[in-house]
Amino acid sequence: PLIWCSHCSSMKGEEDAPIGAMPGCFRLGWQHGLLDEVYKARDVGVNSFVLFPKVPDALKSPTGVEAYNDNGLVPRTIRLLKDKFPDIIVYTDVALDPYSSDGHDGIVREDGVILNDETVYQLCKQAVSQARAGADVVSPSDMMDGRVGAIRSALDAEGFNDVSIMSYTAKYASSFYGPFREALDSNPRFGDKKTYQMNPANYREALLETAADEAEGADILLVKPGLPYLDIIRLLRDNSALPIAAYQVSGEYSMIKAGGALN
């Protein structure tokens, strides 16, 4: 299915805000612009939507506790969308970077090391909070080890057996994410994400991640970015019976919008 990517803003009733690095795209006021956008998308046959929040700095913390606030932006938005459009499919992003004062997908130790297991614990609480609000599919994009299995267990333990997991199986470190990070103000405050996102030169790692995500209970496998990694999409398709998704990221969109090409 086609999925419409919506960036929802954090202020109640806030007007839509243009995203400078993504011409024609906006952060959407969660009570107004977002509903209009969903209505228009449904009119052309799109019935699945994924939400990405822009969270104010005052709500960010080193451990991203706002990520599992049941009255936070994403749960409120899910409930609103499900109330207005009961038949739509809502996908959510599971990661700490929008909520982290460090801008990383995981909790950062004092020496700069990403704490995998402590992060997964937070992600499980985030996924359960989203499911409780009515999410149909949770999508861990953090690239921590073991997070798919842990999230599956956490969802099942809370009775959310029917909530699916779309795992970011092959998410490559890339400059193509720049406009998106600008849109959500989620750039890392230091360092980069190469220690947990994948090395573009390591073709075989995608097979290891595919096997792990399948074994842990993923329902959909996703490749990100999309167009530069058509070979990886083909690789996953040839080695898995699960549905394969691709994410055309912000940098790809901006290049195409500007009339450029991907080489």
PDB file of C-alpha atoms in Angstrom:
ATOM      1  CA  PRO A   1       0.000   0.000   0.000  1.00  0.00           C
ATOM      2  CA  LEU A   2       0.986   3.598  -0.520  1.00  0.00           C
ATOM      3  CA  ILE A   3       1.910   5.316   2.724  1.00  0.00           C
ATOM      4  CA  TRP A   4       1.641   9.053   3.209  1.00  0.00           C
ATOM      5  CA  CYS A   5       4.350  10.471   5.455  1.00  0.00           C
ATOM      6  CA  SER A   6       3.060  13.177   7.791  1.00  0.00           C
ATOM      7  CA  HIS A   7       5.234  15.422   9.957  1.00  0.00           C
ATOM      8  CA  CYS A   8       3.004  16.629  12.770  1.00  0.00           C
ATOM      9  CA  SER A   9       3.846  19.725  14.763  1.00  0.00           C
ATOM     10  CA  SER A  10       3.946  19.964  18.500  1.00  0.00           C
ATOM     11  CA  MET A  11       1.866  22.991  19.377  1.00  0.00           C
ATOM     12  CA  LYS A  12      -1.862  22.603  19.878  1.00  0.00           C
ATOM     13  CA  GLY A  13      -3.657  24.189  16.922  1.00  0.00           C
ATOM     14  CA  GLU A  14      -0.376  25.400  15.389  1.00  0.00           C
ATOM     15  CA  GLU A  15      -0.556  26.474  11.754  1.00  0.00           C
ATOM     16  CA  ASP A  16       1.249  24.446   9.124  1.00  0.00           C
ATOM     17  CA  ALA A  17       4.940  25.373   8.853  1.00  0.00           C
ATOM     18  CA  PRO A  18       6.872  25.022   5.575  1.00  0.00           C
ATOM     19  CA  ILE A  19       9.996  22.853   5.593  1.00  0.00           C
ATOM     20  CA  GLY A  20      12.739  24.870   3.914  1.00  0.00           C
ATOM     21  CA  ALA A  21      14.812  21.895   2.820  1.00  0.00           C
ATOM     22  CA  MET A  22      11.775  20.075   1.352  1.00  0.00           C
ATOM     23  CA  PRO A  23       9.958  22.375  -1.090  1.00  0.00           C
ATOM     24  CA  GLY A  24       6.211  21.811  -1.047  1.00  0.00           C
ATOM     25  CA  CYS A  25       6.269  19.940   2.282  1.00  0.00           C
ATOM     26  CA  PHE A  26       5.012  21.196   5.618  1.00  0.00           C
ATOM     27  CA  ARG A  27       4.985  20.336   9.269  1.00  0.00           C
ATOM     28  CA  LEU A  28       1.292  19.916   9.879  1.00  0.00           C
ATOM     29  CA  GLY A  29      -0.724  21.291  12.774  1.00  0.00           C
ATOM     30  CA  TRP A  30      -2.014  18.147  14.434  1.00  0.00           C
ATOM     31  CA  GLN A  31      -5.632  19.312  14.732  1.00  0.00           C
ATOM     32  CA  HIS A  32      -6.006  21.118  11.413  1.00  0.00           C
ATOM     33  CA  GLY A  33      -3.482  20.693   8.591  1.00  0.00           C
ATOM     34  CA  LEU A  34      -2.958  17.021   9.353  1.00  0.00           C
ATOM     35  CA  LEU A  35      -6.656  16.208   9.078  1.00  0.00           C
ATOM     36  CA  ASP A  36      -6.912  18.127   5.789  1.00  0.00           C
ATOM     37  CA  GLU A  37      -3.901  16.262   4.406  1.00  0.00           C
ATOM     38  CA  VAL A  38      -5.304  12.866   5.366  1.00  0.00           C
ATOM     39  CA  TYR A  39      -8.650  13.755   3.801  1.00  0.00           C
ATOM     40  CA  LYS A  40      -6.986  14.741   0.508  1.00  0.00           C
ATOM     41  CA  ALA A  41      -4.762  11.660   0.484  1.00  0.00           C
ATOM     42  CA  ARG A  42      -7.711   9.350   1.039  1.00  0.00           C
ATOM     43  CA  ASP A  43      -9.462  11.015  -1.873  1.00  0.00           C
ATOM     44  CA  VAL A  44      -6.734   9.729  -4.222  1.00  0.00           C
ATOM     45  CA  GLY A  45      -6.662   6.231  -2.732  1.00  0.00           C
ATOM     46  CA  VAL A  46      -4.041   6.458   0.030  1.00  0.00           C
ATOM     47  CA  ASN A  47      -5.277   4.832   3.221  1.00  0.00           C
ATOM     48  CA  SER A  48      -2.072   4.287   5.211  1.00  0.00           C
ATOM     49  CA  PHE A  49      -0.206   7.020   7.063  1.00  0.00           C
ATOM     50  CA  VAL A  50       2.998   7.197   9.087  1.00  0.00           C
ATOM     51  CA  LEU A  51       3.532   9.881  11.717  1.00  0.00           C
ATOM     52  CA  PHE A  52       6.742  11.688  12.648  1.00  0.00           C
ATOM     53  CA  PRO A  53       6.611  14.261  15.456  1.00  0.00           C
ATOM     54  CA  LYS A  54       8.355  17.615  15.896  1.00  0.00           C
ATOM     55  CA  VAL A  55       8.828  17.842  19.645  1.00  0.00           C
ATOM     56  CA  PRO A  56       9.803  21.077  21.434  1.00  0.00           C
ATOM     57  CA  ASP A  57      13.189  21.128  23.139  1.00  0.00           C
ATOM     58  CA  ALA A  58      11.569  21.538  26.554  1.00  0.00           C
ATOM     59  CA  LEU A  59      10.176  17.986  26.280  1.00  0.00           C
ATOM     60  CA  LYS A  60      13.455  16.379  25.226  1.00  0.00           C
ATOM     61  CA  SER A  61      15.690  14.507  27.659  1.00  0.00           C
ATOM     62  CA  PRO A  62      18.740  12.205  27.576  1.00  0.00           C
ATOM     63  CA  THR A  63      16.510   9.122  27.957  1.00  0.00           C
ATOM     64  CA  GLY A  64      13.612  10.299  25.760  1.00  0.00           C
ATOM     65  CA  VAL A  65      10.895   9.716  28.330  1.00  0.00           C
ATOM     66  CA  GLU A  66       8.416  11.821  26.342  1.00  0.00           C
ATOM     67  CA  ALA A  67       8.418   9.023  23.738  1.00  0.00           C
ATOM     68  CA  TYR A  68       6.045   6.971  25.898  1.00  0.00           C
ATOM     69  CA  ASN A  69       3.878   9.742  27.313  1.00  0.00           C
ATOM     70  CA  ASP A  70       0.330   8.481  26.670  1.00  0.00           C
ATOM     71  CA  ASN A  71      -0.818  12.089  26.346  1.00  0.00           C
ATOM     72  CA  GLY A  72       2.067  13.082  24.103  1.00  0.00           C
ATOM     73  CA  LEU A  73       1.817  14.366  20.555  1.00  0.00           C
ATOM     74  CA  VAL A  74       1.851  11.016  18.746  1.00  0.00           C
ATOM     75  CA  PRO A  75      -0.739   9.215  20.925  1.00  0.00           C
ATOM     76  CA  ARG A  76      -3.044  12.248  20.760  1.00  0.00           C
ATOM     77  CA  THR A  77      -2.671  12.354  16.998  1.00  0.00           C
ATOM     78  CA  ILE A  78      -3.359   8.640  16.616  1.00  0.00           C
ATOM     79  CA  ARG A  79      -6.533   8.915  18.670  1.00  0.00           C
ATOM     80  CA  LEU A  80      -7.668  11.940  16.663  1.00  0.00           C
ATOM     81  CA  LEU A  81      -7.049  10.243  13.310  1.00  0.00           C
ATOM     82  CA  LYS A  82      -8.754   7.022  14.364  1.00  0.00           C
ATOM     83  CA  ASP A  83     -11.738   9.015  15.595  1.00  0.00           C
ATOM     84  CA  LYS A  84     -12.082  10.975  12.337  1.00  0.00           C
ATOM     85  CA  PHE A  85     -11.045   8.187   9.932  1.00  0.00           C
ATOM     86  CA  PRO A  86     -11.665   4.806  11.636  1.00  0.00           C
ATOM     87  CA  ASP A  87     -10.695   2.747   8.594  1.00  0.00           C
ATOM     88  CA  ILE A  88      -7.222   4.175   7.975  1.00  0.00           C
ATOM     89  CA  ILE A  89      -4.013   2.317   8.810  1.00  0.00           C
ATOM     90  CA  VAL A  90      -1.725   4.277  11.136  1.00  0.00           C
ATOM     91  CA  TYR A  91       1.994   3.516  11.168  1.00  0.00           C
ATOM     92  CA  THR A  92       4.218   5.021  13.837  1.00  0.00           C
ATOM     93  CA  ASP A  93       7.942   5.598  14.171  1.00  0.00           C
ATOM     94  CA  VAL A  94       9.649   3.907  17.125  1.00  0.00           C
ATOM     95  CA  ALA A  95      12.913   5.671  17.953  1.00  0.00           C
ATOM     96  CA  LEU A  96      14.183   8.114  20.539  1.00  0.00           C
ATOM     97  CA  ASP A  97      15.786  10.781  18.335  1.00  0.00           C
ATOM     98  CA  PRO A  98      12.761  13.150  18.180  1.00  0.00           C
ATOM     99  CA  TYR A  99      12.631  13.040  21.986  1.00  0.00           C
ATOM    100  CA  SER A 100      16.340  12.934  22.798  1.00  0.00           C
ATOM    101  CA  SER A 101      18.221  16.021  23.926  1.00  0.00           C
ATOM    102  CA  ASP A 102      21.272  14.393  22.307  1.00  0.00           C
ATOM    103  CA  GLY A 103      19.543  13.882  18.933  1.00  0.00           C
ATOM    104  CA  HIS A 104      20.478  10.204  18.737  1.00  0.00           C
ATOM    105  CA  ASP A 105      18.215   7.199  18.232  1.00  0.00           C
ATOM    106  CA  GLY A 106      19.483   5.680  21.452  1.00  0.00           C
ATOM    107  CA  ILE A 107      20.536   6.645  24.951  1.00  0.00           C
ATOM    108  CA  VAL A 108      24.086   7.987  24.955  1.00  0.00           C
ATOM    109  CA  ARG A 109      26.614   7.144  27.648  1.00  0.00           C
ATOM    110  CA  GLU A 110      28.971   9.864  28.930  1.00  0.00           C
ATOM    111  CA  ASP A 111      31.768   8.621  26.672  1.00  0.00           C
ATOM    112  CA  GLY A 112      29.542   8.770  23.585  1.00  0.00           C
ATOM    113  CA  VAL A 113      28.663   5.070  23.376  1.00  0.00           C
ATOM    114  CA  ILE A 114      25.042   4.232  22.466  1.00  0.00           C
ATOM    115  CA  LEU A 115      23.482   2.029  25.158  1.00  0.00           C
ATOM    116  CA  ASN A 116      21.687  -0.695  23.196  1.00  0.00           C
ATOM    117  CA  ASP A 117      19.760  -2.593  25.875  1.00  0.00           C
ATOM    118  CA  GLU A 118      18.730   0.492  27.848  1.00  0.00           C
ATOM    119  CA  THR A 119      17.447   2.009  24.609  1.00  0.00           C
ATOM    120  CA  VAL A 120      15.468  -1.119  23.694  1.00  0.00           C
ATOM    121  CA  TYR A 121      13.753  -0.941  27.096  1.00  0.00           C
ATOM    122  CA  GLN A 122      12.557   2.579  26.274  1.00  0.00           C
ATOM    123  CA  LEU A 123      11.507   1.596  22.758  1.00  0.00           C
ATOM    124  CA  CYS A 124       9.287  -1.171  24.126  1.00  0.00           C
ATOM    125  CA  LYS A 125       7.453   1.340  26.301  1.00  0.00           C
ATOM    126  CA  GLN A 126       7.129   3.691  23.319  1.00  0.00           C
ATOM    127  CA  ALA A 127       5.667   0.976  21.077  1.00  0.00           C
ATOM    128  CA  VAL A 128       3.157  -0.103  23.738  1.00  0.00           C
ATOM    129  CA  SER A 129       2.068   3.513  24.255  1.00  0.00           C
ATOM    130  CA  GLN A 130       1.484   3.899  20.520  1.00  0.00           C
ATOM    131  CA  ALA A 131      -0.436   0.623  20.332  1.00  0.00           C
ATOM    132  CA  ARG A 132      -2.557   1.678  23.295  1.00  0.00           C
ATOM    133  CA  ALA A 133      -3.502   4.841  21.392  1.00  0.00           C
ATOM    134  CA  GLY A 134      -4.622   2.786  18.373  1.00  0.00           C
ATOM    135  CA  ALA A 135      -1.583   2.368  16.121  1.00  0.00           C
ATOM    136  CA  ASP A 136      -1.905  -0.480  13.627  1.00  0.00           C
ATOM    137  CA  VAL A 137       1.793  -0.862  12.777  1.00  0.00           C
ATOM    138  CA  VAL A 138       4.797   0.199  14.850  1.00  0.00           C
ATOM    139  CA  SER A 139       8.016   0.813  12.944  1.00  0.00           C
ATOM    140  CA  PRO A 140      11.309   0.651  14.847  1.00  0.00           C
ATOM    141  CA  SER A 141      13.786   2.814  12.939  1.00  0.00           C
ATOM    142  CA  ASP A 142      16.455   2.998  15.653  1.00  0.00           C
ATOM    143  CA  MET A 143      18.658   0.097  14.467  1.00  0.00           C
ATOM    144  CA  MET A 144      19.345  -1.243  17.967  1.00  0.00           C
ATOM    145  CA  ASP A 145      20.108  -4.970  18.176  1.00  0.00           C
ATOM    146  CA  GLY A 146      17.271  -7.190  19.395  1.00  0.00           C
ATOM    147  CA  ARG A 147      14.626  -4.499  19.397  1.00  0.00           C
ATOM    148  CA  VAL A 148      12.136  -6.301  17.127  1.00  0.00           C
ATOM    149  CA  GLY A 149      11.882  -9.341  19.395  1.00  0.00           C
ATOM    150  CA  ALA A 150      11.700  -7.200  22.528  1.00  0.00           C
ATOM    151  CA  ILE A 151       8.940  -5.010  21.057  1.00  0.00           C
ATOM    152  CA  ARG A 152       6.993  -8.081  19.894  1.00  0.00           C
ATOM    153  CA  SER A 153       7.140  -9.537  23.393  1.00  0.00           C
ATOM    154  CA  ALA A 154       6.134  -6.223  24.989  1.00  0.00           C
ATOM    155  CA  LEU A 155       3.169  -5.797  22.655  1.00  0.00           C
ATOM    156  CA  ASP A 156       1.967  -9.360  23.185  1.00  0.00           C
ATOM    157  CA  ALA A 157       2.299  -9.040  26.951  1.00  0.00           C
ATOM    158  CA  GLU A 158      -0.066  -6.054  26.862  1.00  0.00           C
ATOM    159  CA  GLY A 159      -2.592  -7.817  24.610  1.00  0.00           C
ATOM    160  CA  PHE A 160      -1.611  -6.094  21.358  1.00  0.00           C
ATOM    161  CA  ASN A 161      -1.070  -9.310  19.427  1.00  0.00           C
ATOM    162  CA  ASP A 162      -2.629  -7.855  16.277  1.00  0.00           C
ATOM    163  CA  VAL A 163      -0.364  -4.797  16.116  1.00  0.00           C
ATOM    164  CA  SER A 164       2.201  -5.409  13.373  1.00  0.00           C
ATOM    165  CA  ILE A 165       5.878  -4.494  13.250  1.00  0.00           C
ATOM    166  CA  MET A 166       7.493  -2.934  10.192  1.00  0.00           C
ATOM    167  CA  SER A 167      11.196  -3.151  10.922  1.00  0.00           C
ATOM    168  CA  TYR A 168      13.770  -0.847   9.397  1.00  0.00           C
ATOM    169  CA  THR A 169      15.843  -3.877   8.444  1.00  0.00           C
ATOM    170  CA  ALA A 170      18.394  -2.210   6.181  1.00  0.00           C
ATOM    171  CA  LYS A 171      18.791   1.433   7.200  1.00  0.00           C
ATOM    172  CA  TYR A 172      21.994   2.876   5.834  1.00  0.00           C
ATOM    173  CA  ALA A 173      23.976   5.806   7.201  1.00  0.00           C
ATOM    174  CA  SER A 174      23.307   8.544   4.659  1.00  0.00           C
ATOM    175  CA  SER A 175      23.446  12.255   3.973  1.00  0.00           C
ATOM    176  CA  PHE A 176      20.041  11.869   2.332  1.00  0.00           C
ATOM    177  CA  TYR A 177      18.447  12.189   5.787  1.00  0.00           C
ATOM    178  CA  GLY A 178      19.499  15.828   6.180  1.00  0.00           C
ATOM    179  CA  PRO A 179      16.238  17.591   5.196  1.00  0.00           C
ATOM    180  CA  PHE A 180      14.187  15.270   7.415  1.00  0.00           C
ATOM    181  CA  ARG A 181      16.378  15.982  10.416  1.00  0.00           C
ATOM    182  CA  GLU A 182      16.018  19.678   9.746  1.00  0.00           C
ATOM    183  CA  ALA A 183      12.237  19.278   9.608  1.00  0.00           C
ATOM    184  CA  LEU A 184      12.119  17.567  13.002  1.00  0.00           C
ATOM    185  CA  ASP A 185      15.111  19.372  14.532  1.00  0.00           C
ATOM    186  CA  SER A 186      16.575  15.967  15.357  1.00  0.00           C
ATOM    187  CA  ASN A 187      20.178  16.266  14.197  1.00  0.00           C
ATOM    188  CA  PRO A 188      22.692  14.606  16.526  1.00  0.00           C
ATOM    189  CA  ARG A 189      24.167  17.161  18.910  1.00  0.00           C
ATOM    190  CA  PHE A 190      27.557  15.449  18.496  1.00  0.00           C
ATOM    191  CA  GLY A 191      29.050  12.650  16.424  1.00  0.00           C
ATOM    192  CA  ASP A 192      27.007  10.772  13.836  1.00  0.00           C
ATOM    193  CA  LYS A 193      24.879   7.641  13.572  1.00  0.00           C
ATOM    194  CA  LYS A 194      27.357   5.399  11.786  1.00  0.00           C
ATOM    195  CA  THR A 195      27.913   3.173  14.823  1.00  0.00           C
ATOM    196  CA  TYR A 196      24.346   1.849  14.659  1.00  0.00           C
ATOM    197  CA  GLN A 197      23.120   2.588  11.145  1.00  0.00           C
ATOM    198  CA  MET A 198      24.499   0.350   8.401  1.00  0.00           C
ATOM    199  CA  ASN A 199      27.631   0.751   6.312  1.00  0.00           C
ATOM    200  CA  PRO A 200      26.617   1.314   2.655  1.00  0.00           C
ATOM    201  CA  ALA A 201      29.592  -0.788   1.536  1.00  0.00           C
ATOM    202  CA  ASN A 202      28.482  -3.840   3.534  1.00  0.00           C
ATOM    203  CA  TYR A 203      26.051  -5.589   1.208  1.00  0.00           C
ATOM    204  CA  ARG A 204      25.930  -8.825   3.221  1.00  0.00           C
ATOM    205  CA  GLU A 205      24.880  -7.194   6.487  1.00  0.00           C
ATOM    206  CA  ALA A 206      21.382  -6.783   5.043  1.00  0.00           C
ATOM    207  CA  LEU A 207      21.074 -10.575   4.940  1.00  0.00           C
ATOM    208  CA  LEU A 208      22.051 -10.870   8.610  1.00  0.00           C
ATOM    209  CA  GLU A 209      19.537  -8.190   9.580  1.00  0.00           C
ATOM    210  CA  THR A 210      16.838  -9.880   7.489  1.00  0.00           C
ATOM    211  CA  ALA A 211      17.364 -13.204   9.219  1.00  0.00           C
ATOM    212  CA  ALA A 212      17.381 -11.573  12.662  1.00  0.00           C
ATOM    213  CA  ASP A 213      14.245  -9.501  12.086  1.00  0.00           C
ATOM    214  CA  GLU A 214      12.336 -12.468  10.669  1.00  0.00           C
ATOM    215  CA  ALA A 215      13.327 -14.637  13.625  1.00  0.00           C
ATOM    216  CA  GLU A 216      12.309 -11.925  16.093  1.00  0.00           C
ATOM    217  CA  GLY A 217       8.819 -11.505  14.620  1.00  0.00           C
ATOM    218  CA  ALA A 218       8.880  -8.667  12.092  1.00  0.00           C
ATOM    219  CA  ASP A 219       5.889  -8.529   9.729  1.00  0.00           C
ATOM    220  CA  ILE A 220       7.362  -6.157   7.117  1.00  0.00           C
ATOM    221  CA  LEU A 221      11.004  -5.471   6.221  1.00  0.00           C
ATOM    222  CA  LEU A 222      11.983  -1.966   5.137  1.00  0.00           C
ATOM    223  CA  VAL A 223      14.951  -0.614   3.182  1.00  0.00           C
ATOM    224  CA  LYS A 224      16.012   3.019   3.676  1.00  0.00           C
ATOM    225  CA  PRO A 225      16.934   5.010   1.594  1.00  0.00           C
ATOM    226  CA  GLY A 226      15.023   3.575  -1.340  1.00  0.00           C
ATOM    227  CA  LEU A 227      16.298   4.437  -4.822  1.00  0.00           C
ATOM    228  CA  PRO A 228      20.045   4.216  -4.062  1.00  0.00           C
ATOM    229  CA  TYR A 229      19.495   0.712  -2.665  1.00  0.00           C
ATOM    230  CA  LEU A 230      17.388  -1.041  -5.288  1.00  0.00           C
ATOM    231  CA  ASP A 231      19.916  -3.884  -5.178  1.00  0.00           C
ATOM    232  CA  ILE A 232      19.234  -4.345  -1.456  1.00  0.00           C
ATOM    233  CA  ILE A 233      15.482  -4.323  -2.047  1.00  0.00           C
ATOM    234  CA  ARG A 234      16.011  -7.085  -4.612  1.00  0.00           C
ATOM    235  CA  LEU A 235      18.292  -8.947  -2.206  1.00  0.00           C
ATOM    236  CA  LEU A 236      15.671  -8.928   0.550  1.00  0.00           C
ATOM    237  CA  ARG A 237      12.932  -9.904  -1.899  1.00  0.00           C
ATOM    238  CA  ASP A 238      14.992 -12.908  -3.031  1.00  0.00           C
ATOM    239  CA  ASN A 239      15.730 -14.018   0.526  1.00  0.00           C
ATOM    240  CA  SER A 240      12.493 -13.414   2.422  1.00  0.00           C
ATOM    241  CA  ALA A 241       8.828 -14.250   2.019  1.00  0.00           C
ATOM    242  CA  LEU A 242       7.839 -11.199   4.073  1.00  0.00           C
ATOM    243  CA  PRO A 243       6.551  -8.005   2.439  1.00  0.00           C
ATOM    244  CA  ILE A 244       9.390  -5.627   1.508  1.00  0.00           C
ATOM    245  CA  ALA A 245       8.914  -1.871   1.915  1.00  0.00           C
ATOM    246  CA  ALA A 246      11.122   0.991   0.732  1.00  0.00           C
ATOM    247  CA  TYR A 247      11.381   4.508   2.129  1.00  0.00           C
ATOM    248  CA  GLN A 248      12.049   7.339  -0.303  1.00  0.00           C
ATOM    249  CA  VAL A 249      13.755   9.694   2.121  1.00  0.00           C
ATOM    250  CA  SER A 250      13.790  13.472   2.301  1.00  0.00           C
ATOM    251  CA  GLY A 251      17.064  13.943   0.452  1.00  0.00           C
ATOM    252  CA  GLU A 252      15.858  11.823  -2.454  1.00  0.00           C
ATOM    253  CA  TYR A 253      12.669  13.881  -2.596  1.00  0.00           C
ATOM    254  CA  SER A 254      14.579  17.171  -2.518  1.00  0.00           C
ATOM    255  CA  MET A 255      16.907  16.106  -5.325  1.00  0.00           C
ATOM    256  CA  ILE A 256      14.065  14.937  -7.535  1.00  0.00           C
ATOM    257  CA  LYS A 257      12.072  18.078  -6.742  1.00  0.00           C
ATOM    258  CA  ALA A 258      15.077  20.186  -7.765  1.00  0.00           C
ATOM    259  CA  GLY A 259      15.422  18.274 -11.029  1.00  0.00           C
ATOM    260  CA  GLY A 260      18.517  16.343 -10.021  1.00  0.00           C
ATOM    261  CA  ALA A 261      19.309  12.693 -10.451  1.00  0.00           C
ATOM    262  CA  LEU A 262      20.552   9.878  -8.243  1.00  0.00           C
ATOM    263  CA  ASN A 263      23.810   8.449  -9.548  1.00  0.00           C
TER     264      ASN A 263
END
